[in-house]
Coordinates of C-alpha atoms in Angstrom, one line a residue:
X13 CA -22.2 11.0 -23.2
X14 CA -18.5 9.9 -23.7
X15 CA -16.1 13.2 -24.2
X16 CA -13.5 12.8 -26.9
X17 CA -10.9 12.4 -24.2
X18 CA -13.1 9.6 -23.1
X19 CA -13.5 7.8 -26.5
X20 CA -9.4 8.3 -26.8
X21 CA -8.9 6.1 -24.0
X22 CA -11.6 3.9 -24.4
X23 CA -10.1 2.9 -28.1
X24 CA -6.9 1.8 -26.4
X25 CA -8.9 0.4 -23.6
X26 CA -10.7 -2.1 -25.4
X27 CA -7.5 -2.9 -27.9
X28 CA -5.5 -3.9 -25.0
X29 CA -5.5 -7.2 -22.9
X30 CA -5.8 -7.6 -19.5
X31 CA -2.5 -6.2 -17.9
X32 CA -0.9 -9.7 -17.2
X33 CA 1.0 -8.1 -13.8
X34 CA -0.3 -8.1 -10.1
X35 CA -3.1 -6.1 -10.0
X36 CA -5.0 -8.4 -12.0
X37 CA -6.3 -10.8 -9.6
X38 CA -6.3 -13.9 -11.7
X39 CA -2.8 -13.4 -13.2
X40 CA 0.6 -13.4 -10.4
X41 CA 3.8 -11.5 -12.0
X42 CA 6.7 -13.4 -13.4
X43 CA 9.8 -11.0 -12.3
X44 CA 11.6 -12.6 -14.4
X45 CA 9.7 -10.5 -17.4
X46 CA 7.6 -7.7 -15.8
X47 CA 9.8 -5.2 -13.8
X48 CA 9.0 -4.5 -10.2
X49 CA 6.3 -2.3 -9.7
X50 CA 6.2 0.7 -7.0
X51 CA 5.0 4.1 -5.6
X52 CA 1.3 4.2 -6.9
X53 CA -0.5 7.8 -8.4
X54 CA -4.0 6.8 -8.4
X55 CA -6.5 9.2 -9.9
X56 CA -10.2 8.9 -10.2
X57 CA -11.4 10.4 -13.5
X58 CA -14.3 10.3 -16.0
X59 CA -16.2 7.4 -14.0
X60 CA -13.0 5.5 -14.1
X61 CA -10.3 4.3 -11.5
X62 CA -6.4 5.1 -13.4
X63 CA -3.8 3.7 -11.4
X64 CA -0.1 5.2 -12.7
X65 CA 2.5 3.8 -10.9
X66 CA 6.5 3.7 -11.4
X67 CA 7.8 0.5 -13.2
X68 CA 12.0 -0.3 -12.9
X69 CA 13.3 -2.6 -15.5
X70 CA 12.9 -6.5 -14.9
X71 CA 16.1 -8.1 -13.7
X72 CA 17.8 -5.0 -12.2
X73 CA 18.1 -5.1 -8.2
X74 CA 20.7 -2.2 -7.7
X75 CA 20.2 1.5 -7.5
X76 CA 20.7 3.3 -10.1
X77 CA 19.0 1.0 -12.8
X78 CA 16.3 -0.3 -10.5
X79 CA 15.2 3.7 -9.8
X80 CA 15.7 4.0 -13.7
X81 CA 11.3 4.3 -13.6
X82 CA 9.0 6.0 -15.9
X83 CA 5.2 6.2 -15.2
X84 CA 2.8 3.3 -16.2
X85 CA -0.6 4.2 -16.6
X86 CA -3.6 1.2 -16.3
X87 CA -7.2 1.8 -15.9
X88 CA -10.2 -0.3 -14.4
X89 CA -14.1 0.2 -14.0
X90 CA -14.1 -2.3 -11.6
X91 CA -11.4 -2.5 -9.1
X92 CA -10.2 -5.8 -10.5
X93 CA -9.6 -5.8 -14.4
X94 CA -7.7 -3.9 -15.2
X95 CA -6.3 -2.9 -18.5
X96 CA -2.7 -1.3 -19.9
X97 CA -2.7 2.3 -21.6
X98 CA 1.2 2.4 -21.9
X99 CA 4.3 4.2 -20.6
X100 CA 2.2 7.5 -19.8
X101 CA 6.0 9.5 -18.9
X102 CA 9.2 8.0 -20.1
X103 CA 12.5 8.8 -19.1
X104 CA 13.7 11.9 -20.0
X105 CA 17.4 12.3 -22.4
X106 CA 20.5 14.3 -22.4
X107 CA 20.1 17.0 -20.3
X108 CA 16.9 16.9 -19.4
X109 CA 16.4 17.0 -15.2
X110 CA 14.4 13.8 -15.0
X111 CA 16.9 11.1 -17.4
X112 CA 17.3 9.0 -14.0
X113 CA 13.6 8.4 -12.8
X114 CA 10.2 9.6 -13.5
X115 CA 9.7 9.6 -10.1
X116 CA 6.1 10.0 -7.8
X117 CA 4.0 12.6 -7.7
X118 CA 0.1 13.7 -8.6
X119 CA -2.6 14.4 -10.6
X120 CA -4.8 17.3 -10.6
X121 CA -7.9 18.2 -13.4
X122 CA -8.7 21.7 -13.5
X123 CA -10.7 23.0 -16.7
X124 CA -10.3 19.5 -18.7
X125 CA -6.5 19.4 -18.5
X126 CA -5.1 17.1 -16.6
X127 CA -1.8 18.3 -14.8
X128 CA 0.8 15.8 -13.7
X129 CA 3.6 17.1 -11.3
X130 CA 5.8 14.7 -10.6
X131 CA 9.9 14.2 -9.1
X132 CA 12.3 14.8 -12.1
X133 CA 15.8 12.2 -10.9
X134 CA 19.0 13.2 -12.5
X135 CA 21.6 11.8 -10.0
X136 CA 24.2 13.7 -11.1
X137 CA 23.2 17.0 -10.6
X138 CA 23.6 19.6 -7.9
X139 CA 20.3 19.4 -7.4
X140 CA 19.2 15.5 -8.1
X141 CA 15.3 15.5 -6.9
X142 CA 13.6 18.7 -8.3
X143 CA 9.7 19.1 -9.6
X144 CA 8.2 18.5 -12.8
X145 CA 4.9 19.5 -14.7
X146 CA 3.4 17.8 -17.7
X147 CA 0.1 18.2 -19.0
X148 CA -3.0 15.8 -20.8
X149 CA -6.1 16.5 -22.4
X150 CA -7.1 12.7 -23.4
X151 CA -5.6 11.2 -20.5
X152 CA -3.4 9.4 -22.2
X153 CA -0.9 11.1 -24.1
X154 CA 1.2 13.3 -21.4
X155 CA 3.0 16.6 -22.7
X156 CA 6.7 17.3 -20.3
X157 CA 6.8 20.8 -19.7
X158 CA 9.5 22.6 -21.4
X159 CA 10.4 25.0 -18.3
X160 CA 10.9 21.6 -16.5
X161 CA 11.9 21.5 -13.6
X162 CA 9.8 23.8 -12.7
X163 CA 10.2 24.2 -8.7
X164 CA 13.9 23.7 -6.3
X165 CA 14.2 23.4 -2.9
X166 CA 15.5 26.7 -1.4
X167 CA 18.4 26.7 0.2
X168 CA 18.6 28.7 2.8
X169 CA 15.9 26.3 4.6
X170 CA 16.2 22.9 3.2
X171 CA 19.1 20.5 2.2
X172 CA 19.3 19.9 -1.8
X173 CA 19.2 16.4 -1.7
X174 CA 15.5 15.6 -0.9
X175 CA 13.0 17.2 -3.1
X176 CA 10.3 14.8 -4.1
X177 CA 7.0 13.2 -4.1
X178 CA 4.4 16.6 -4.8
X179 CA 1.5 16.3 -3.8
X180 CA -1.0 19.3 -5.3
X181 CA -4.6 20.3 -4.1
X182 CA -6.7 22.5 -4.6
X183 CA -7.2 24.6 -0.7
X184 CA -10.8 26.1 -0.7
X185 CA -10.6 27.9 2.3
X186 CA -6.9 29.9 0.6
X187 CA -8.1 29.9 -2.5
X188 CA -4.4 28.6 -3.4
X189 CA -2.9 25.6 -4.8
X190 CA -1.0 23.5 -2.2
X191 CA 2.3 21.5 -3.0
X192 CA 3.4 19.0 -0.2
X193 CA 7.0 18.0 -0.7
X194 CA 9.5 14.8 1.0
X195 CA 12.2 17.2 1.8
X196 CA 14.5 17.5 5.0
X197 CA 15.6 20.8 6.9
X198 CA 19.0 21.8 6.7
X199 CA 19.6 22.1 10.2
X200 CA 18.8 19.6 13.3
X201 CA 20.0 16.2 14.0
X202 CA 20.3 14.2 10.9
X203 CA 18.4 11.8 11.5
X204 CA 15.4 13.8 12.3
X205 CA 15.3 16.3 9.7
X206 CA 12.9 15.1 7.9
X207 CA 9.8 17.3 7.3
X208 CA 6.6 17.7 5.1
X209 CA 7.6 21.2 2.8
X210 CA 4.7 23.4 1.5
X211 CA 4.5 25.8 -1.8
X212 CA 1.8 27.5 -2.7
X213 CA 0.5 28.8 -6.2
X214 CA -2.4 30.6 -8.1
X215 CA -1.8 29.4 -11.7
X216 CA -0.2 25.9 -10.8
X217 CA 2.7 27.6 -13.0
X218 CA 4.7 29.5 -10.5
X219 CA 5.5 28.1 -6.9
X220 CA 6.4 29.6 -3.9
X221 CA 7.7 28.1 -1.0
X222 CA 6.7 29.0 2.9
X223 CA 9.8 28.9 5.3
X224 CA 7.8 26.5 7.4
X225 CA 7.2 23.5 7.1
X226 CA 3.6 21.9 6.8
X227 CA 4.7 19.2 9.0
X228 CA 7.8 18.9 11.3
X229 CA 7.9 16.3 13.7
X230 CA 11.1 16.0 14.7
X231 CA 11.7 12.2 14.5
X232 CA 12.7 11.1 11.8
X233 CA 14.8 10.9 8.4
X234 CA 12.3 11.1 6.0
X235 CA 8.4 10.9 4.9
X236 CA 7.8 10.4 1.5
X237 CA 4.6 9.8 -0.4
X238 CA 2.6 12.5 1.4
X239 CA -1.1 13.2 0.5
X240 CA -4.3 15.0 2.8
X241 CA -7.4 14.5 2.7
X242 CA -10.3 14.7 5.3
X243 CA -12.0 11.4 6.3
X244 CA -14.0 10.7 9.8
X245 CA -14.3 14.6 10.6
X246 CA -10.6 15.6 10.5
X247 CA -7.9 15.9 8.0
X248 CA -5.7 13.0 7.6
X249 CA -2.0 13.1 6.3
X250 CA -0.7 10.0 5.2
X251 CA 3.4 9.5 4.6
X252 CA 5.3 6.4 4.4
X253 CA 8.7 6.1 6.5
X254 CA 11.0 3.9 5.0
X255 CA 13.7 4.7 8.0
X256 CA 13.6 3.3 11.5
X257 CA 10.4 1.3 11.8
X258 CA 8.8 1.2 7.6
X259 CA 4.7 2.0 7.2
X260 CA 2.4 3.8 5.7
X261 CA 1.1 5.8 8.4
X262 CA -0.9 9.0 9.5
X263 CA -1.3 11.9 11.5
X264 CA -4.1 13.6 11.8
X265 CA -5.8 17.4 12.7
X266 CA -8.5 19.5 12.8
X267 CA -7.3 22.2 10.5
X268 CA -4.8 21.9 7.4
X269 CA -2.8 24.4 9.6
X270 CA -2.1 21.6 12.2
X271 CA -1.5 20.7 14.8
X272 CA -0.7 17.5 13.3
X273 CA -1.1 15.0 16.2
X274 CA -0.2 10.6 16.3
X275 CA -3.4 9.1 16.5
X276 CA -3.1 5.5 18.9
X277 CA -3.0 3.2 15.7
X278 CA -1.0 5.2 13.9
X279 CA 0.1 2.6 10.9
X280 CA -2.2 1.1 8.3
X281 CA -0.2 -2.1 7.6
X282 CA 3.6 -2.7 8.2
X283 CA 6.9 -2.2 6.7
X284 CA 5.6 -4.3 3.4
X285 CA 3.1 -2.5 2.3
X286 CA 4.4 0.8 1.0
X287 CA 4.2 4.2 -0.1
X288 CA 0.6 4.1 -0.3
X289 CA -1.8 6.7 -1.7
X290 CA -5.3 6.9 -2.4
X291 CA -8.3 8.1 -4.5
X292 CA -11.9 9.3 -3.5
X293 CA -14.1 7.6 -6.2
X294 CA -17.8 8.9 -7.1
X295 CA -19.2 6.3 -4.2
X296 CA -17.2 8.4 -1.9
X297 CA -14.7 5.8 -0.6
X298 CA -11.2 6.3 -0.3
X299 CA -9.6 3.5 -2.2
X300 CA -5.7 3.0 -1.2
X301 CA -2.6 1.4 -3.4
X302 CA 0.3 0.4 -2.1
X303 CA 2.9 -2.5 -3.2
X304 CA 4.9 -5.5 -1.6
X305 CA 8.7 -5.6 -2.0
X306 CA 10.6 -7.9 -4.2
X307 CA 12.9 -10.1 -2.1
X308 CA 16.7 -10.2 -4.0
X309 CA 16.9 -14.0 -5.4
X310 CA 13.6 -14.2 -5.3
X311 CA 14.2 -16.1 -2.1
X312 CA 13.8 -16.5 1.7
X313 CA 16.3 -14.7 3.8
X314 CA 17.3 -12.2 0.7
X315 CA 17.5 -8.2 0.8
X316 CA 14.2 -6.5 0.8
X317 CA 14.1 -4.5 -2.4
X318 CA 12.8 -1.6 -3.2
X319 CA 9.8 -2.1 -6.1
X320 CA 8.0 -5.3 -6.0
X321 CA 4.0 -5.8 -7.2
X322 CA 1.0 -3.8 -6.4
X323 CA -1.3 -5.0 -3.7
X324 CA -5.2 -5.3 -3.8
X325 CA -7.2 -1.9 -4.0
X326 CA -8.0 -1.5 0.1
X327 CA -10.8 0.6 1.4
X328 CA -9.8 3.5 3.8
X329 CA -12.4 4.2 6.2
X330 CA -13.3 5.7 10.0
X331 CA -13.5 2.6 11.9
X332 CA -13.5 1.6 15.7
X333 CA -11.5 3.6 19.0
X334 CA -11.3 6.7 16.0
X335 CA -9.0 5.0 14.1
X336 CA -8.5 5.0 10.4
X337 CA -9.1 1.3 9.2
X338 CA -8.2 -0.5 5.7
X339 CA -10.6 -3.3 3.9
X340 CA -11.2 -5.2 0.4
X341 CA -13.2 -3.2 -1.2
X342 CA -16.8 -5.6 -2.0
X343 CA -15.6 -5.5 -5.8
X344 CA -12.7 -8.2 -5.0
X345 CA -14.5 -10.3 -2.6
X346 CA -17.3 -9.8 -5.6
X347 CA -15.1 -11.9 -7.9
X348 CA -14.6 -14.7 -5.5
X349 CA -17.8 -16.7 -5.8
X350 CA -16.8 -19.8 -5.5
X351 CA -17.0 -20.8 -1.9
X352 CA -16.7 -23.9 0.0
X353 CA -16.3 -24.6 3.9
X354 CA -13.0 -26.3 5.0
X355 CA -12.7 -29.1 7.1
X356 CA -10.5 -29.3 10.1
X357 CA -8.7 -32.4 10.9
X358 CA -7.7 -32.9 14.4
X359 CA -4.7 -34.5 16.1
X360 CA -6.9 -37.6 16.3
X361 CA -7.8 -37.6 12.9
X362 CA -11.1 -36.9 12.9
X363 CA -12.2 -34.3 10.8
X364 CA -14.8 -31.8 11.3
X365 CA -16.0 -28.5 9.4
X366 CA -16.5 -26.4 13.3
X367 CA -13.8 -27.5 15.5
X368 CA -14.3 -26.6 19.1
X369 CA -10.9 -26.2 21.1
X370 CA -10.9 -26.6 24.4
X371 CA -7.7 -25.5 26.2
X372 CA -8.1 -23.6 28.8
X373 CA -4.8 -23.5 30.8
X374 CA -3.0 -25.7 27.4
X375 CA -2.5 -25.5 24.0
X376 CA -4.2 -27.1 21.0
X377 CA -4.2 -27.4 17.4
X378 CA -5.2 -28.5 14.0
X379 CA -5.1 -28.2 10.8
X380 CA -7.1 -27.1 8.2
X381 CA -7.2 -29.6 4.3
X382 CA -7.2 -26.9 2.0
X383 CA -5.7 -28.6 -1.1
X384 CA -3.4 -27.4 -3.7
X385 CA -3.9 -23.6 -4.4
X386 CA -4.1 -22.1 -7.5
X387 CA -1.1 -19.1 -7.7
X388 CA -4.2 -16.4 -8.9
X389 CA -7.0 -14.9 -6.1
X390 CA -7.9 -17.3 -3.1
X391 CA -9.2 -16.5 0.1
X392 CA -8.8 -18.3 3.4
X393 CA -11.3 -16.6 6.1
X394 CA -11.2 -18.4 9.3
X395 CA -13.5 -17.3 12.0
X396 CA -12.7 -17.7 15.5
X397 CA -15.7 -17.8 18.2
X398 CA -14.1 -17.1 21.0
X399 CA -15.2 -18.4 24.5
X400 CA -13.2 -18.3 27.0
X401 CA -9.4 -16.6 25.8
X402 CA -6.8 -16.0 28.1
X403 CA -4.0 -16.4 26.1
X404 CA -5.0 -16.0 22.1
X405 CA -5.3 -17.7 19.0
X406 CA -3.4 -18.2 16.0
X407 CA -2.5 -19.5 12.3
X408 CA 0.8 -21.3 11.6
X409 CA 1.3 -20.7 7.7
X410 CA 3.8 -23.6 5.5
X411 CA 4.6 -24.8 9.1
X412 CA 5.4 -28.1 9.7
X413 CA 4.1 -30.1 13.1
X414 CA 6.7 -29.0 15.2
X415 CA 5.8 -25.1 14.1
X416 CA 9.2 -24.6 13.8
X417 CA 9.0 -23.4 9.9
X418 CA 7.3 -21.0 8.5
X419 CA 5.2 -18.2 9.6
X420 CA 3.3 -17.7 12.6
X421 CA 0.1 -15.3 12.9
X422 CA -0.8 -14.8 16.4
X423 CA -4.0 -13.0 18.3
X424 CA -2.8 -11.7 21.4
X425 CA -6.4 -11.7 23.7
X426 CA -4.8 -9.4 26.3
X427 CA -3.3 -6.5 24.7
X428 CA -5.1 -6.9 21.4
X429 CA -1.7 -7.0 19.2
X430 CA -1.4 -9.3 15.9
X431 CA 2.2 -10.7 14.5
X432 CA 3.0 -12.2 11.8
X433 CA 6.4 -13.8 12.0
X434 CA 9.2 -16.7 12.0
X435 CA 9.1 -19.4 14.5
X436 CA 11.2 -19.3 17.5
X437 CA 12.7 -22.3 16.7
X438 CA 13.3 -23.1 20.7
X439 CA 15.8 -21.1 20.7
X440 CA 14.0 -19.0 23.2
X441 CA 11.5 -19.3 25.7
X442 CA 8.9 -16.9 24.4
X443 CA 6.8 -18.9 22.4
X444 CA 5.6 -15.6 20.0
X445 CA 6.7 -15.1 16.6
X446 CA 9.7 -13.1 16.1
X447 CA 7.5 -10.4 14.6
X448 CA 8.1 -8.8 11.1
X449 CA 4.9 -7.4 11.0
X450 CA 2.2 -6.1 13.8
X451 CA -0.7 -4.3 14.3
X452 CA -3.4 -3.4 17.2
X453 CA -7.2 -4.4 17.5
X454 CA -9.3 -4.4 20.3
X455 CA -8.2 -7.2 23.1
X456 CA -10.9 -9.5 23.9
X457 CA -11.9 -13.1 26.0
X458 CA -14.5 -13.4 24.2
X459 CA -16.9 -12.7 20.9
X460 CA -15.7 -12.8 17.3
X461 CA -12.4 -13.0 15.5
X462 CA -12.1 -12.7 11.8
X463 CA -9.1 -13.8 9.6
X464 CA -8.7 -13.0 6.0
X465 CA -5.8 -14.2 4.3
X466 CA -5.6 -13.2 0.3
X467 CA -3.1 -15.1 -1.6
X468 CA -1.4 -14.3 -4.5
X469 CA 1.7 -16.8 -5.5
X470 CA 4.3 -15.1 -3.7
X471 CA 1.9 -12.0 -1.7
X472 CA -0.3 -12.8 1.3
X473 CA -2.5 -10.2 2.4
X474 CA -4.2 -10.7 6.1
X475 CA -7.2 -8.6 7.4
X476 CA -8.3 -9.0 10.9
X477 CA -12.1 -8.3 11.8
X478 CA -12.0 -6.2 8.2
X479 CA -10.2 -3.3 10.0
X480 CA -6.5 -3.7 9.8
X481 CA -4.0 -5.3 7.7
X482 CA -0.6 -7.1 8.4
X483 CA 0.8 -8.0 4.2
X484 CA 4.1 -9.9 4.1
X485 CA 5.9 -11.9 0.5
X486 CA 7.1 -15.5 1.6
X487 CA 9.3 -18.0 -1.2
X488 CA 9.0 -21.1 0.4
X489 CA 9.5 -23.6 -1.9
X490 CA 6.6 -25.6 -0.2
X491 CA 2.5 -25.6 -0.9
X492 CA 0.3 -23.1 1.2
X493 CA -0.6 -25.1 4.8
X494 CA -2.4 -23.5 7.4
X495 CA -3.1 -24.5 11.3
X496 CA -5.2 -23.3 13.9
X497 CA -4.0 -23.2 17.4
X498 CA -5.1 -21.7 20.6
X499 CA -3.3 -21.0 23.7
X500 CA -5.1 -20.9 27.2
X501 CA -8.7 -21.0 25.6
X502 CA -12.3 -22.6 24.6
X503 CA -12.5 -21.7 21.1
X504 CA -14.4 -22.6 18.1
X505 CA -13.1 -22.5 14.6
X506 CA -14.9 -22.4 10.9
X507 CA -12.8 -22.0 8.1
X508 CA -14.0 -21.1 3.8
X509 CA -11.9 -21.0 1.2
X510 CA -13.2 -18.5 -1.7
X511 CA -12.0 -18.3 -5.4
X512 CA -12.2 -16.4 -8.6
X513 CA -14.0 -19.1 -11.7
X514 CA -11.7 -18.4 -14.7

């Protein structure tokens, strides 16, 4: 039986369109109209995924007016349609502490209220970051707290400046509420004073802080975005540094009292996919969101921006060498069932739809005839049998012959690393792309290799052996290519192109 709450939201469900932005597979974003999207609260609720997320006005790149967000608020059964409910938290006015930015935080349902807590941004103040509290009982229609904000940082432990990002859960073993907060010590190096803060509560009304911090390491500026949660035996805290070297990464313990120790694969994608969080829906998975930044000019070589569009949903789960792994979830590859295999032309000319590579000791390549792409949903899987690999394989991406354009995804067989990157251009003798993104899989000579590249327009989204993730925006003003290559190695190549029937 549908609760009133329910039948609310299901009214404006069903009166609204699909929500013609980035998480709908078969529409792309025109940034030209929609404003960059960024920092995603997802929330599973009532049988439903809803997916609130921060939204900066369309054509503003500089801080303050891109950080000028309130909270959107869209909703799916499905993973892939999803549908708009609104502007769930506007900016606040006059004095209120959150006129700047609705900024991220989370949702937590206790007795059929839905409380929202969430980083209030009022630049000019003393204190510009501090924590709010709203409230819902539909689910749609969110109530601002009128002792907002409700919770500062103290200052006799942490700086004023950073106070953001709450995360709030319910600890069974305290019987307490648990805030984690982006906030950085007042003492220390600068540029590793960046910690994980903890408050506590018993009403989620009045918050006290603990002097020390749920997580220290010691190493860097900041960590914002954090969320816990346990997944493969042990509790798993996810943060995303946006210093140093950008991810979503994770730590993980035994106990919510730490130790909290770096796992080996420490990342779950690279400095594009960002500020991730997640959702454990009634199947039991734990479904991530994250986004992809907005280049400035909307072209190749411009500033990385913060806000861009949301990514595909990704599956969180306990993978290989206990390692926390990402993949589609089966509702998006569900959608793309239209499939046909690709053939591979060689440099003789003859074309083939399983092209066997023999270059052991050389190089080889070819390239695949995909066609003109639609901008919506398309997959490219290649699948790489490898015989005989002593150097590794790759894909060169809106490359020309001479692979000195475009973007280079490499296999390393050895040491098990993947890059995705700009040519060399012979400029230097390392033949690798100069990476802008990497991960780590297993090395291997030989056995099976997996490529999965989702395009979007602008995004491209690569999983390797469905277990890790490398996501990257390109502008070339060219169609999608794509060549296979090996270096030092028998190989045989398939390759299937997969799409969504309007």
């Amino acid at each position: 039986m549908r609760t009133d709450n329910h039948q609310l939201e299901e009214d404006i469900f069903m009166s609204q369109p699909g929500l013609a932005v980035s998480m709908n597979p078969l529409d792309v974003r025109d940034p030209r109209v929609d404003g960059p999207q960024g920092d995603a609260i997802p929330f599973f609720y009532e049988g439903r995924y809803h997916l609130f997320y921060l939204e900066a006005p369309a054509g503003k790149y500089d801080q303050p007016d891109r950080g000028r967000t309130p909270w959107r608020h869209i909703v799916s059964d499905n993973l892939v349609d999803w549908h708009d409910l609104g502007i769930a938290l506007p900016l606040g006015e006059g004095d209120d502490p959150d006129i700047d930015g609705i900024w991220t935080g989370s949702i937590i349902a206790v007795d059929g209220v839905l409380h929202v807590f969430y980083t209030g941004g009022r630049r000019s103040a003393c204190i510009p970051q501090t924590v709010c509290h709203a409230t819902s009982r539909d689910g749609v229609l969110f109530k601002k707290s009128p002792s907002n904000p409700i919770h500062f940082p103290p200052s006799e432990w942490f700086e004023q400046r950073d106070w953001r990002d709450p995360f709030v859960f319910w600890n069974e073993e305290h019987k307490q509420y648990w805030m984690l907060i982006t906030a950085r010590a007042n003492d220390g190096p600068p540029g590793r004073r960046g910690v994980i803060a903890l408050s506590t509560s018993d009403d989620l009304a009045s918050w006290t802080t603990v002097c020390e911090p749920f997580y220290a390491p010691g190493n860097t500026y900041s960590m914002e975005c954090p969320e816990v949660f346990r997944l493969g035996g042990k509790w798993r805290l996810v943060f995303s540094r946006f210093t140093e070297y950008a991810a979503t990464v994770y730590r993980e313990a035994e106990d919510l009292a730490g130790p909290w120790r770096t796992p080996k694969y420490p990342a779950l994608d690279g400095a594009r996919w960002y500020a991730a969080k997640s959702l454990e829906d009634a199947q039991g998975r734990r479904i991530a969101f994250g986004w992809v930044h907005d280049r400035r000019g909307f072209v190749e070589g411009g500033e990385w921006l913060w806000g861009g569009d949301m990514c595909l949903p990704r599956e969180i789960f306990f993978g290989g060498e206990d390692r926390l792994c990402v993949r589609p979830p089966r509702e998006v590859d569900a959608q793309l069932t239209s499939q046909r295999p690709l053939p591979i032309r060689q440099a003789s000319g003859a074309t083939t739809e399983e092209w066997e590579a023999s270059a052991a000791g050389t190089f080889s390549i070819a390239e695949i005839e995909i066609g003109a792409l639609q901008r919506s949903l398309s997959r490219l899987t290649v699948d790489a049998d490898l015989q005989d690999l002593a150097g590794g394989v790759g894909l060169a991406l809106y490359s020309n012959t001479g692979l000195t354009e475009g973007l280079l995804l490499f296999f390393d067989a050895s040491t098990g690393t993947i890059s995705l990157g700009g040519p060399t251009e012979g400029e230097e003798s390392d033949r690798l792309p100069v990476p802008w993104v990497t991960n780590q899989i297993a090395g291997r000579s030989r056995g099976k290799l997996r490529f999965d590249l989702y395009l979007r327009g602008d995004v491209l989204e690569i999983f390797v052996d469905r277990q890790v993730a490398l996501t990257h925006r390109q502008y070339f003003e060219r169609p999608f290519t794509a060549q296979v290559y090996v270096e030092d190695g028998v190989v045989t190549f398939r390759a299937t192109l997969a799409t969504r029937v309007n």
